[in-house]
Coordinates of C-alpha atoms in Angstrom, one line a residue:
X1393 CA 56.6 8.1 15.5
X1394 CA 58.8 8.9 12.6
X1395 CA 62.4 8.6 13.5
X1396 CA 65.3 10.3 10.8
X1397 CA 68.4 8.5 12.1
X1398 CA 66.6 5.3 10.2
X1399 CA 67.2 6.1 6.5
X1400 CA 64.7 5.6 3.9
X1401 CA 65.8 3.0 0.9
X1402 CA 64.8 -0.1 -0.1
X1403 CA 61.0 -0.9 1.5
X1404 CA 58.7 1.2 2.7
X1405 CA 55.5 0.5 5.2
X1406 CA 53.3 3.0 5.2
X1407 CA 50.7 3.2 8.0
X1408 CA 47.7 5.5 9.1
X1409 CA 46.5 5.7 12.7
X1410 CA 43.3 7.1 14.4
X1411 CA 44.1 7.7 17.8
X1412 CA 40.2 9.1 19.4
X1413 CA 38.8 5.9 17.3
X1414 CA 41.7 3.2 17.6
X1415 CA 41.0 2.7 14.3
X1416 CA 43.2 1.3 11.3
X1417 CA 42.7 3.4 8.4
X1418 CA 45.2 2.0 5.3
X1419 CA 48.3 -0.4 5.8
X1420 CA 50.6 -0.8 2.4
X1421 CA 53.6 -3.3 2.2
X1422 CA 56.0 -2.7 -0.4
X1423 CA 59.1 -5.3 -0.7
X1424 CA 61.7 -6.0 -3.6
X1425 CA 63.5 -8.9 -4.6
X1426 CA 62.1 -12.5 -5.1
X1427 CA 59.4 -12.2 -2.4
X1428 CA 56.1 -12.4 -3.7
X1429 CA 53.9 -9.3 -3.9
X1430 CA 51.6 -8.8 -1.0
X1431 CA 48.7 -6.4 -1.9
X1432 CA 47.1 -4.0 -0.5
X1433 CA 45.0 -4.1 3.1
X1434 CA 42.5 -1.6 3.4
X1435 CA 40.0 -0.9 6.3
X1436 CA 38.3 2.0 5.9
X1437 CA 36.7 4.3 8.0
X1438 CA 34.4 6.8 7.3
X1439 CA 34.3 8.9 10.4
X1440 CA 38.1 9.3 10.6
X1441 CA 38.8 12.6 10.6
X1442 CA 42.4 12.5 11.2
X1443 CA 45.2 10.4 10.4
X1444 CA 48.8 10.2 11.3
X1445 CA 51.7 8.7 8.5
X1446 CA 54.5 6.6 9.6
X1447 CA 57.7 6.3 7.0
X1448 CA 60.3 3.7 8.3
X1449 CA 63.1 2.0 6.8
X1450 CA 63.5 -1.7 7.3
X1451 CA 67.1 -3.2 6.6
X1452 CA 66.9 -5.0 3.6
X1453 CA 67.5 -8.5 5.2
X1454 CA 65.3 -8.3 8.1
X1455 CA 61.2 -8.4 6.7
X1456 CA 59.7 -7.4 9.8
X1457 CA 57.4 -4.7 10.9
X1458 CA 58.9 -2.7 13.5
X1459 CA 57.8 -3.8 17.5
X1460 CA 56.2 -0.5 18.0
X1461 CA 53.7 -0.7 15.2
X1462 CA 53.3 -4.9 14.8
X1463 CA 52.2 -4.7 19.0
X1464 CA 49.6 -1.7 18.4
X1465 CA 48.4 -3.3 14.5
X1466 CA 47.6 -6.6 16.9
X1467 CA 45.8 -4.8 19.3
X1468 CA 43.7 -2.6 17.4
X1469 CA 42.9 -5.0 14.8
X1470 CA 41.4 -7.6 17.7
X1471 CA 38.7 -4.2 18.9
X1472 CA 37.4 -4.5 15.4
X1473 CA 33.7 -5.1 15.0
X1474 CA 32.9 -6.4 11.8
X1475 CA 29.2 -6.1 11.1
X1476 CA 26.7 -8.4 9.2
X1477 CA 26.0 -7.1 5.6
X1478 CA 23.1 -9.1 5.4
X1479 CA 21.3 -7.6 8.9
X1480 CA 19.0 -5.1 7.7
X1481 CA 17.8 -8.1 4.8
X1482 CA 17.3 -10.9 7.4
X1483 CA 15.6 -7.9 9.9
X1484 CA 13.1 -7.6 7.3
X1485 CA 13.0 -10.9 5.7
X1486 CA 9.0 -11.5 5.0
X1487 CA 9.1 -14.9 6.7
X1488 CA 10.2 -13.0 9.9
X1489 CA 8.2 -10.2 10.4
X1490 CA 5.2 -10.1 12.6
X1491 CA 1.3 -10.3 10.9
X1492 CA 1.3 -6.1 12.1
X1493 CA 4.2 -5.4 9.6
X1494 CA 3.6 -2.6 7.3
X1495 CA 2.6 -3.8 4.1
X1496 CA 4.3 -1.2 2.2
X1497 CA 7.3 -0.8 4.1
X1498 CA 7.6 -3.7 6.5
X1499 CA 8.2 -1.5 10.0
X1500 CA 6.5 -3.1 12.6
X1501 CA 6.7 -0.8 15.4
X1502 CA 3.5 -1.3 17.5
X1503 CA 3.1 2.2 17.9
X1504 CA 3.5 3.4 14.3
X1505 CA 0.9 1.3 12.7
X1506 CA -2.9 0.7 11.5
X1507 CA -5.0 -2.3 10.8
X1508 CA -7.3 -1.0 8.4
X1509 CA -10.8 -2.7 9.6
X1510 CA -12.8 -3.8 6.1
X1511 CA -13.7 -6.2 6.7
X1512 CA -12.4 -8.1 3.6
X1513 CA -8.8 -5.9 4.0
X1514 CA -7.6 -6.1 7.8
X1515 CA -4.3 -5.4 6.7
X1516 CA -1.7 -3.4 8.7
X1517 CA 0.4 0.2 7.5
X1518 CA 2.5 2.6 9.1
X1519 CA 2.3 6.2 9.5
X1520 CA 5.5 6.8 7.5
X1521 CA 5.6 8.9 4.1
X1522 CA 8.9 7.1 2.4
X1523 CA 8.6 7.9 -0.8
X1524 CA 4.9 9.1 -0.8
X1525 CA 3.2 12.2 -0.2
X1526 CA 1.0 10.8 2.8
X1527 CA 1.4 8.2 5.3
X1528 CA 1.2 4.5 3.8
X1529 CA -2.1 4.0 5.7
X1530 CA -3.5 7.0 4.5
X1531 CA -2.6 5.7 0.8
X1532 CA -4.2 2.8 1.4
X1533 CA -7.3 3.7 2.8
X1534 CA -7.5 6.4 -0.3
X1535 CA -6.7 3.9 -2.9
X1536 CA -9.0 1.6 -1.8
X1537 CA -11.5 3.4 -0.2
X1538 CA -11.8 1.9 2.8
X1539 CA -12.2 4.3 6.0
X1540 CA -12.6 2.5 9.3
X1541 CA -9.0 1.7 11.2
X1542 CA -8.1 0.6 14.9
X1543 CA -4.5 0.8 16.8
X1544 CA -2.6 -2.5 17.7
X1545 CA -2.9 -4.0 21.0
X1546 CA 0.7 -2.8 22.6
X1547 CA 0.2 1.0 20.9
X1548 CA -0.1 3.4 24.0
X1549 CA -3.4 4.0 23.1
X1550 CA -3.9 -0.3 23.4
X1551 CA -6.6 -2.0 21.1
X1552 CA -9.0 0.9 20.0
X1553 CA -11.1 1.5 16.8
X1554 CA -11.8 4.8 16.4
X1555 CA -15.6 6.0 16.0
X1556 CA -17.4 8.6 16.9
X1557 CA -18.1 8.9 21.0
X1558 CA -21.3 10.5 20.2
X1559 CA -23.1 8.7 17.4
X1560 CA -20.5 6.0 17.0
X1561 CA -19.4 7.0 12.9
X1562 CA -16.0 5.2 12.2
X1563 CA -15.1 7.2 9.1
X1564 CA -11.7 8.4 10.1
X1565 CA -12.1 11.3 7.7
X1566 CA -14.3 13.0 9.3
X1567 CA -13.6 11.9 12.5
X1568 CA -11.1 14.7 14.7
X1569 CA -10.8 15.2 18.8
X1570 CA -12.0 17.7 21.6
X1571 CA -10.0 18.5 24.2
X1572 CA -12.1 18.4 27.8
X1573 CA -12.7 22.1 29.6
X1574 CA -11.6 20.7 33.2
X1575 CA -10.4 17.0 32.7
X1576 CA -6.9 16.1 30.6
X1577 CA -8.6 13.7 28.2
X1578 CA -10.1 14.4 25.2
X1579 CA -13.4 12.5 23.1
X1580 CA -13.6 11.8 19.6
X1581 CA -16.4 13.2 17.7
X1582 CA -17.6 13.1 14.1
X1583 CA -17.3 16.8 12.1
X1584 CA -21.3 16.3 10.9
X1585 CA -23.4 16.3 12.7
X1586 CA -21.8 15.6 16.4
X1587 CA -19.1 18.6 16.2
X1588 CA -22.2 20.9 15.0
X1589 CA -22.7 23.0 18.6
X1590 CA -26.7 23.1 17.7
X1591 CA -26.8 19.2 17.9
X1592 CA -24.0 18.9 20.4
X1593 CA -24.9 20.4 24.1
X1594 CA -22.9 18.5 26.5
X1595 CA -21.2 21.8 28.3
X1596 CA -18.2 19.6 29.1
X1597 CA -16.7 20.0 25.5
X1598 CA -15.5 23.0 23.7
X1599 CA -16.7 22.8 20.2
X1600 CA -14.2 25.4 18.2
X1601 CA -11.7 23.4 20.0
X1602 CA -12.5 20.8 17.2
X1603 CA -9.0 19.0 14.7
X1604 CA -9.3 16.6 12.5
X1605 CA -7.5 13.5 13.6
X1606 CA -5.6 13.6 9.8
X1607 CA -3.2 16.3 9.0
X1608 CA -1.3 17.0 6.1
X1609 CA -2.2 13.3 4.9
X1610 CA -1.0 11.5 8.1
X1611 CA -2.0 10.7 11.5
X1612 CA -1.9 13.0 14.3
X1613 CA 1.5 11.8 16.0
X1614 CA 0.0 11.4 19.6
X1615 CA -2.5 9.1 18.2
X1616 CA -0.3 7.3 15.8
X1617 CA 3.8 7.6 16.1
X1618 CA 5.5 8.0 13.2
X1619 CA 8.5 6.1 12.6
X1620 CA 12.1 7.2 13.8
X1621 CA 14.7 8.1 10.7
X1622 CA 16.3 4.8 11.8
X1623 CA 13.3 2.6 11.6
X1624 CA 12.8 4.3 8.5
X1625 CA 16.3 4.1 6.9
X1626 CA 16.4 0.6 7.3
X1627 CA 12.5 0.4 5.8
X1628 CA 11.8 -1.7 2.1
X1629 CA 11.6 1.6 0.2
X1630 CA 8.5 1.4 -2.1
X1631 CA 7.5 4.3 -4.9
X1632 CA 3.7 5.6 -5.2
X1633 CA 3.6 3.8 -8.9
X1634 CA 4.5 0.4 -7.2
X1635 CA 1.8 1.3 -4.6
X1636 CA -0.8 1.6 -7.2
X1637 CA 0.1 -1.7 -9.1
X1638 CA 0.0 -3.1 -5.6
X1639 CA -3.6 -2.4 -4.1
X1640 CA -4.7 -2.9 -8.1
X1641 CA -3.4 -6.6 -7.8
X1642 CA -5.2 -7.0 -4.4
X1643 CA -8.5 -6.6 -5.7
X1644 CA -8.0 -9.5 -7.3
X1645 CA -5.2 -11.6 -5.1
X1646 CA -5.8 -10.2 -1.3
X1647 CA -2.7 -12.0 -0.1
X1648 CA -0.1 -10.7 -2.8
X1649 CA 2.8 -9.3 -2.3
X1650 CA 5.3 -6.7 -3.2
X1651 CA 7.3 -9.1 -5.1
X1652 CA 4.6 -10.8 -6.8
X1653 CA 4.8 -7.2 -9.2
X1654 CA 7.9 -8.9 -10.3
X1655 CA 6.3 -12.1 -11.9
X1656 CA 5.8 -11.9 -15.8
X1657 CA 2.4 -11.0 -17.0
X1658 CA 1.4 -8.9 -13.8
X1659 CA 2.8 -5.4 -14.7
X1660 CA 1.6 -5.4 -18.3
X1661 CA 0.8 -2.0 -19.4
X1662 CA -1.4 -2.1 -22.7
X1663 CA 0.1 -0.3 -25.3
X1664 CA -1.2 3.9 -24.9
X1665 CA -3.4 5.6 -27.4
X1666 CA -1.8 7.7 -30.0
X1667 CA -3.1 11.5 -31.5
X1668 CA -2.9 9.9 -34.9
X1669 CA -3.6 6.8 -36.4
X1670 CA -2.0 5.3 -39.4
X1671 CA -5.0 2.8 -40.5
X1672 CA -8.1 1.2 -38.9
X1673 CA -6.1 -1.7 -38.1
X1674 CA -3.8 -0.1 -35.2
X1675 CA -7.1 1.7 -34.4
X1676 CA -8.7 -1.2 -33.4
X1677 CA -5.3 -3.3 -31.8
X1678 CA -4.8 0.3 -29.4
X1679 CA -8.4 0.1 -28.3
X1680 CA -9.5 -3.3 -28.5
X1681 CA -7.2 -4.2 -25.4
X1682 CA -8.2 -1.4 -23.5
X1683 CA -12.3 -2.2 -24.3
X1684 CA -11.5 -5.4 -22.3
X1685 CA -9.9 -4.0 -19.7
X1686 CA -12.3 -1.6 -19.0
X1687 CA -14.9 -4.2 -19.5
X1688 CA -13.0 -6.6 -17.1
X1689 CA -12.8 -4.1 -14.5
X1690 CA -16.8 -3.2 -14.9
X1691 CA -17.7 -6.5 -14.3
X1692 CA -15.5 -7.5 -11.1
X1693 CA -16.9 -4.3 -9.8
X1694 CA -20.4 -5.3 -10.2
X1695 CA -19.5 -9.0 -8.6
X1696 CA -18.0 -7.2 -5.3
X1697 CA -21.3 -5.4 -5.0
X1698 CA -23.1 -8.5 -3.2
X1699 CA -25.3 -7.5 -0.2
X1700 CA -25.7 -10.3 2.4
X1701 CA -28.4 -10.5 5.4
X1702 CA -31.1 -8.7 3.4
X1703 CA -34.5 -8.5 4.8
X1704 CA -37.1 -8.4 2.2
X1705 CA -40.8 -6.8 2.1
X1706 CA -43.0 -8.7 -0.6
X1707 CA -46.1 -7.3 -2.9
X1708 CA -47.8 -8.2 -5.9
X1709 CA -47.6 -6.2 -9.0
X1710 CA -50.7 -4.6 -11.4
X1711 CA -49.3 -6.9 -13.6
X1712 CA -49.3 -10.6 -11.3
X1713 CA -45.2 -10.4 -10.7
X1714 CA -43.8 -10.5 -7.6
X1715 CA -42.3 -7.4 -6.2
X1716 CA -39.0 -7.2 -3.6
X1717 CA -38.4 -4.3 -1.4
X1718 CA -35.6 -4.5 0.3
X1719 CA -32.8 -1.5 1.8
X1720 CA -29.8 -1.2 -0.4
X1721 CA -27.5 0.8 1.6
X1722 CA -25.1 3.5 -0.9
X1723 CA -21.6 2.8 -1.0
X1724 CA -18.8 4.8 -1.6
X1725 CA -17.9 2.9 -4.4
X1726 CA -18.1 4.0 -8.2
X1727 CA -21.2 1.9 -8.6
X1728 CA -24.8 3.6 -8.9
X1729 CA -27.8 1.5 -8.8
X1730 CA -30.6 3.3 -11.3
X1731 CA -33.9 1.7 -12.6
X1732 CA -33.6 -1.0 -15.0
X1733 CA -30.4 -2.3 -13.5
X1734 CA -30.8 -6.1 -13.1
X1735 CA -30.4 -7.9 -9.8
X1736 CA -30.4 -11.6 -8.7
X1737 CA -32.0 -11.9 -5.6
X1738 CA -30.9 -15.5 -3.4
X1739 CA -31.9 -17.1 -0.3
X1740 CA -30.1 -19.6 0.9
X1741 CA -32.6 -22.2 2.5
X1742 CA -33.5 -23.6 5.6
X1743 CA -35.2 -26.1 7.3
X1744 CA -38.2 -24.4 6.0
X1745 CA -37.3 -23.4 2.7
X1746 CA -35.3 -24.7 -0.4
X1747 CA -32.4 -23.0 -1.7
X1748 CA -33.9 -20.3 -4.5
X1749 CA -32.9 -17.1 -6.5
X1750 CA -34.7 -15.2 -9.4
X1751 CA -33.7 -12.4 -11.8
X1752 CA -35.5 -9.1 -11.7
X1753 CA -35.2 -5.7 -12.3
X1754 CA -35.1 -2.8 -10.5
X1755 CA -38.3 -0.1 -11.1
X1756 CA -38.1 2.2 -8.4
X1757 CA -35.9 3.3 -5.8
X1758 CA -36.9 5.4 -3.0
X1759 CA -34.5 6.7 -0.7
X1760 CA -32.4 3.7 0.0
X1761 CA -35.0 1.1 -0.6
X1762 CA -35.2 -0.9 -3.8
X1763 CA -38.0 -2.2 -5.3
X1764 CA -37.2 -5.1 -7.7
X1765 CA -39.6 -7.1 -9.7
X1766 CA -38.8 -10.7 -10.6
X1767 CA -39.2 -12.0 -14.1
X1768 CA -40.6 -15.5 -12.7
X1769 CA -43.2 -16.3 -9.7
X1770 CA -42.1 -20.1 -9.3
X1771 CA -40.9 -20.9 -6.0
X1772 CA -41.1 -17.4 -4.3
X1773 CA -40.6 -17.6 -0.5
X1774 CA -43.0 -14.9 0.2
X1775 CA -43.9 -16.2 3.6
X1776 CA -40.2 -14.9 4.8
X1777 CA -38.6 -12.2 4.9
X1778 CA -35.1 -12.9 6.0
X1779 CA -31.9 -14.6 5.2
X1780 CA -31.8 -12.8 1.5
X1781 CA -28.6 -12.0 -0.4
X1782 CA -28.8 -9.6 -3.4
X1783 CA -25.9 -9.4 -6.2
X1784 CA -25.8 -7.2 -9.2
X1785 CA -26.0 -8.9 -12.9
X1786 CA -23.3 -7.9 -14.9
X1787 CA -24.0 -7.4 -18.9
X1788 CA -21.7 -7.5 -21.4
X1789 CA -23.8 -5.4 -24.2
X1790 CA -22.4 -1.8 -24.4
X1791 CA -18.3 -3.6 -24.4
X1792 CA -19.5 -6.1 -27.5
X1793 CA -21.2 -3.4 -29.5
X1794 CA -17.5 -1.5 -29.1
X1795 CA -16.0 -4.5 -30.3
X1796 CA -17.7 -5.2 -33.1
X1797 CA -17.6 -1.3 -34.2
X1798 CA -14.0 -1.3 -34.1
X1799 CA -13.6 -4.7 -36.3
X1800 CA -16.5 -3.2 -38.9
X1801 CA -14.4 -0.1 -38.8
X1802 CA -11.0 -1.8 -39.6
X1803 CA -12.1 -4.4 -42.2
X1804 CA -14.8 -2.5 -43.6
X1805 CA -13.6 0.7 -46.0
X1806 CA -17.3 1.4 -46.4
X1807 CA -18.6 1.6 -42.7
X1808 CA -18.1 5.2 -42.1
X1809 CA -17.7 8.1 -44.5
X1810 CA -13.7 9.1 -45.7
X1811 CA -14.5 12.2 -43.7
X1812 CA -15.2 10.5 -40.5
X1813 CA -12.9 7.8 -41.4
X1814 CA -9.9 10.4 -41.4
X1815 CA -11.2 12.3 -38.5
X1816 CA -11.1 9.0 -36.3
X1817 CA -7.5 8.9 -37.0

């Protein structure tokens, strides 16, 4: 307490106090004379609301804090719980998290995340928005348009994939959930055609009871938790741009990471097209790189199209070639298979056969099945009708034609007229 019968001169010690938090909030030494400085000591506290100020007068030959305050400076200063700064980063340090940690975000809360179930993916997301519109599983299965998911193992809904009770579907878009008239459970039923009632007659269900399982671009919360502000808080915040450089690099590198976006030459942006043009020359440098991209991106497109464990029907052609039918189920990919698209057809061997594949092209499709005629008869295994692998031939004609019309265009002045030449620009 602040006593006035001790005078106030030479040195000064200064002192706030929390009582309800036992908390030091600023001590300040100020001496004169020869003594060296001793600066100032400063623990801060944010949730002190309240502070009480000492002024005391030391005599100017004795340079010690008073009993009353040295005694309670001791004790107070031993309570103090210094935390770790580094906590949070070792918490979700990448060599210590779990193989269910969010890929995005890094929470690994067994109840707040996905394993997306392509099977080429089978990577795990949470149900958490961050920065995003949607849940980061949602963005995933979106951006890569992939659809089937299952829960992890310790969720309280344990190991499940979800599908369709009725006819099995595993598309979780179109997938939503029934409550039961008499029991408290409820079934999980596709919106075409099992939540129809004209296909659907089992009494048990009420059909207009029918949700989807996705709302507002998340998971319904009793299926999959979302994660606490906490969890949350103390998440790797990631923006939707760094999302979409992210799944772009796994097509190519499955296994990346979010720091790999940080190595030089993997966030190159070419440069973007102009409205005008000064010459054919940064014409061509604008669109020539993005030609190849595009080009690039057709082709690994094509090469992810492969079709394994076909089974093959053979005939004979009005004109002596062998002719493959075979089912090519549609994907939901950007890629449409039309007549006169060219397809390798492979088996690998057995104890039977020799390894063999030919080059054909497609002449009619019917329904899903495709019938392809091969350029060459030699070596057909005709006499079976299993094992077969199908993969789409990628051509580089329509790309090289654009490249060579831009280069004519920039080094010829004569290629197109000064009206079209001006107009291009």
């Amino acid at each position: 307490m602040y006593n006035p019968n001790i005078p106030i001169s030479q040195e000064e010690i200064r002192y706030t106090y929390t009582p309800e938090d036992q908390y030091f909030g600023f001590l300040e030494f100020n001496t004169q004379g020869s003594e060296p400085e001793i600066g100032d000591h400063e623990f801060n506290d944010p949730s002190s609301q309240q502070s009480a100020y000492y002024n005391t007068q030391l005599e100017s030959d004795d340079h010690q804090v008073p009993d009353h305050l040295n005694h309670g400076s001791v004790h107070h200063i031993d309570n103090l719980n210094f935390k770790d700064i580094g906590e949070e980063e070792r918490y979700y340090s990448r060599k210590e998290l779990p193989e269910h940690a969010c890929r995005y975000c890094s929470i690994h809360n067994p109840a707040c995340v996905v394993r997306c179930n392509f099977p080429s993916c089978r990577k795990w997301f949470c149900n958490s928005r961050g920065n995003t519109s949607g849940s980061h599983i949602i963005n995933h299965l979106v951006r890569a348009k992939h659809k089937e998911v299952s829960l992890h193992a310790d969720s309280p809904l344990g190991d499940t994939v979800l599908e369709c009770y009725n006819c099995g579907s595993r598309n979780v878009f179109l997938l939503g959930f029934i409550p039961a008239k008499t029991e408290s459970v409820v079934v999980l039923l596709c919106r075409e055609p099992c939540a129809n009632p004209s296909t659907m007659k089992d009494s048990n269900w009420d059909l207009t009871q029918w949700q989807p399982l996705i709302e507002d671009r998340c998971f319904l919360p009793w299926l999959v938790k979302i994660p606490t502000e906490q969890e949350q808080l103390r998440a790797r915040q990631i923006t939707a741009q760094q999302i979409n450089k992210l799944e772009e690099l796994w097509k190519s590198h499955p296994d990346a990471l979010l720091e790999d976006l940080e190595k030089p030459g993997v966030d190159d942006e070419p440069h973007p097209v102009l409205l005008r043009y000064e010459d054919a020359y940064q014409y061509q440098n604008i669109f020539g790189p993005l030609v190849k991209l595009e080009a690039d991106y057709d082709k690994k497109m094509k090469e992810s199209q492969t079709q394994n464990g076909v089974i093959v029907r053979w005939d004979m052609g009005l004109n002596k070639k062998r002719v493959a039918y075979f089912a090519f189920p549609k994907s939901d990919n950007e890629l449409r298979l039309v007549p006169g698209d060219e397809l390798r057809l492979r088996h690998l061997g057995d104890a039977l056969h020799q390894p063999w594949q030919a080059v054909g092209h497609v002449i009619k499709l019917t329904n899903e099945e495709v019938a392809l005629e091969l350029r060459s008869n030699q070596g057909v295994p005709s006499d079976t009708g299993h094992g077969f692998s199908v993969d789409f031939v990628w051509k580089s004609t329509s790309f090289d034609r654009m490249q060579a019309a831009m280069k004519t265009f920039a080094v010829d002045d004569t290629s197109v007229s000064g009206y079209l030449y001006h107009k291009l620009l």
